[in-house]
Amino acid sequence: MATFIGNIEAKADVKGRIFIPASYRKQLPEGERERLVMRMDPNNACLILYPEGVWNRKVADFKEKLDEWNSDDQMLLMQFVSDAEWLDIDSQGRVLISKRYLQQIGASQEVLFVGMLDRIALWDKAAYERSRLSSNDFAKRLAEKMMKKSVD
Amino acid sequence: MATFIGNIEAKADVKGRIFIPASYRKQLPEGERERLVMRMDPNNACLILYPEGVWNRKVADFKEKLDEWNSDDQMLLMQFVSDAEWLDIDSQGRVLISKRYLQQIGASQEVLFVGMLDRIALWDKAAYERSRLSSNDFAKRLAEKMMKKSVD
DNA sequence: TTTTTTGTGGGGGAATGTGGGGAATTAAAT
DNA sequence: ATTTAATTCCCCACATTCCCCCACAAAAAA
């Protein structure tokens, strides 16, 4: 499976099109290079891009864990799914992101792709810088989480 | 598993390419000599090079300990992963390191590979000299650390 | 010395990233 | 219904960067 890492700058053009970095596109499985699923992140001002396969697995996971006849569960499902949409990748390797989503993440021009292993986050560049932890905080909290076991 | 030790000088050429010392390359497991993972060290002005296997184990460890649905956890994951990237080793045994990372470690020309057992650190040569502890400090602090274990 | 391995440098072609024109589609306005 | 505007989508044209390849220097081994 693909392992997306790193962060790559990109620019949205006037039409709201954004080039998917080739290094990411190449990691998409054969036959999954036509489109992605995009979803608004509920916690942060960013969009999450899922390869089809990853998205499908996520959906399957939902179906398994959520009860079809439980209305709370269905509300959760609906809300999760409703903030998502398919993104077609054009012949140049770009995706068109609708204005409203770009606005939601505060993206003007400069955006940033950030690898998150099985998926990709898309941030407004400035917003990402702001929400990064200071390296001290980061190191401390990560160490706590990982139980001080050889993380670094 | 490989055990990288020692320190080896090298030069970045005008294009930012750096030769991986043969002695290190030979220690990479068969089938892991095509590429490495590079990551900015959060604490020091150096880059860490991971053999694929070591990196993969680290990632697996993360997935295990961090919760996909916890936003704090995901932020940590993102920050860890975002400063990393794949480095392809070319047919000459070199890696191309992007300008921005070279700048971040203040590397002009002279760099230094420093073995760190399962991984390799890459420093600007001068920067490394500066951040070394004096041998007095070093001996003292090391002694403290190693004493603690058996005492308390 | 000769041969092999290790390290250095650069040229050129393909791939990547950027822009814009203009159908086709949808939505709002007259 | 017709016009106008806005959005979506497909196509082509370029500039730039990257990366593959080859050639060779330098060092080590034979």
PDB file of C-alpha atoms (C1' of nucleotides) in Angstrom, chain C:
ATOM      1  C1'  DT C   1      51.166  -1.408 -13.093  1.00  0.00           C
ATOM      2  C1'  DT C   2      46.564  -2.928 -14.089  1.00  0.00           C
ATOM      3  C1'  DT C   3      42.006  -3.601 -12.514  1.00  0.00           C
ATOM      4  C1'  DT C   4      38.138  -2.689  -9.719  1.00  0.00           C
ATOM      5  C1'  DT C   5      35.576   0.039  -6.753  1.00  0.00           C
ATOM      6  C1'  DT C   6      34.345   4.563  -5.150  1.00  0.00           C
ATOM      7  C1'  DG C   7      33.371   9.278  -5.772  1.00  0.00           C
ATOM      8  C1'  DT C   8      32.353  13.701  -9.041  1.00  0.00           C
ATOM      9  C1'  DG C   9      30.535  16.247 -12.766  1.00  0.00           C
ATOM     10  C1'  DG C  10      27.522  17.581 -16.566  1.00  0.00           C
ATOM     11  C1'  DG C  11      24.252  17.195 -20.920  1.00  0.00           C
ATOM     12  C1'  DG C  12      19.937  16.279 -22.698  1.00  0.00           C
ATOM     13  C1'  DG C  13      15.437  14.344 -22.918  1.00  0.00           C
ATOM     14  C1'  DA C  14      11.342  13.191 -20.631  1.00  0.00           C
ATOM     15  C1'  DA C  15       8.202  14.231 -17.123  1.00  0.00           C
ATOM     16  C1'  DT C  16       6.169  17.687 -14.213  1.00  0.00           C
ATOM     17  C1'  DG C  17       3.952  21.820 -13.215  1.00  0.00           C
ATOM     18  C1'  DT C  18       1.433  26.143 -15.001  1.00  0.00           C
ATOM     19  C1'  DG C  19      -1.490  28.736 -17.816  1.00  0.00           C
ATOM     20  C1'  DG C  20      -5.248  29.743 -20.810  1.00  0.00           C
ATOM     21  C1'  DG C  21      -8.921  29.034 -24.597  1.00  0.00           C
ATOM     22  C1'  DG C  22     -13.208  27.663 -25.186  1.00  0.00           C
ATOM     23  C1'  DA C  23     -17.125  23.872 -25.446  1.00  0.00           C
ATOM     24  C1'  DA C  24     -20.700  22.060 -22.444  1.00  0.00           C
ATOM     25  C1'  DT C  25     -23.431  22.378 -18.471  1.00  0.00           C
ATOM     26  C1'  DT C  26     -25.896  24.554 -14.828  1.00  0.00           C
ATOM     27  C1'  DA C  27     -27.963  28.416 -12.471  1.00  0.00           C
ATOM     28  C1'  DA C  28     -29.813  32.820 -11.960  1.00  0.00           C
ATOM     29  C1'  DA C  29     -32.017  37.082 -14.225  1.00  0.00           C
ATOM     30  C1'  DT C  30     -34.761  39.410 -17.486  1.00  0.00           C
TER      31       DT C  30
END
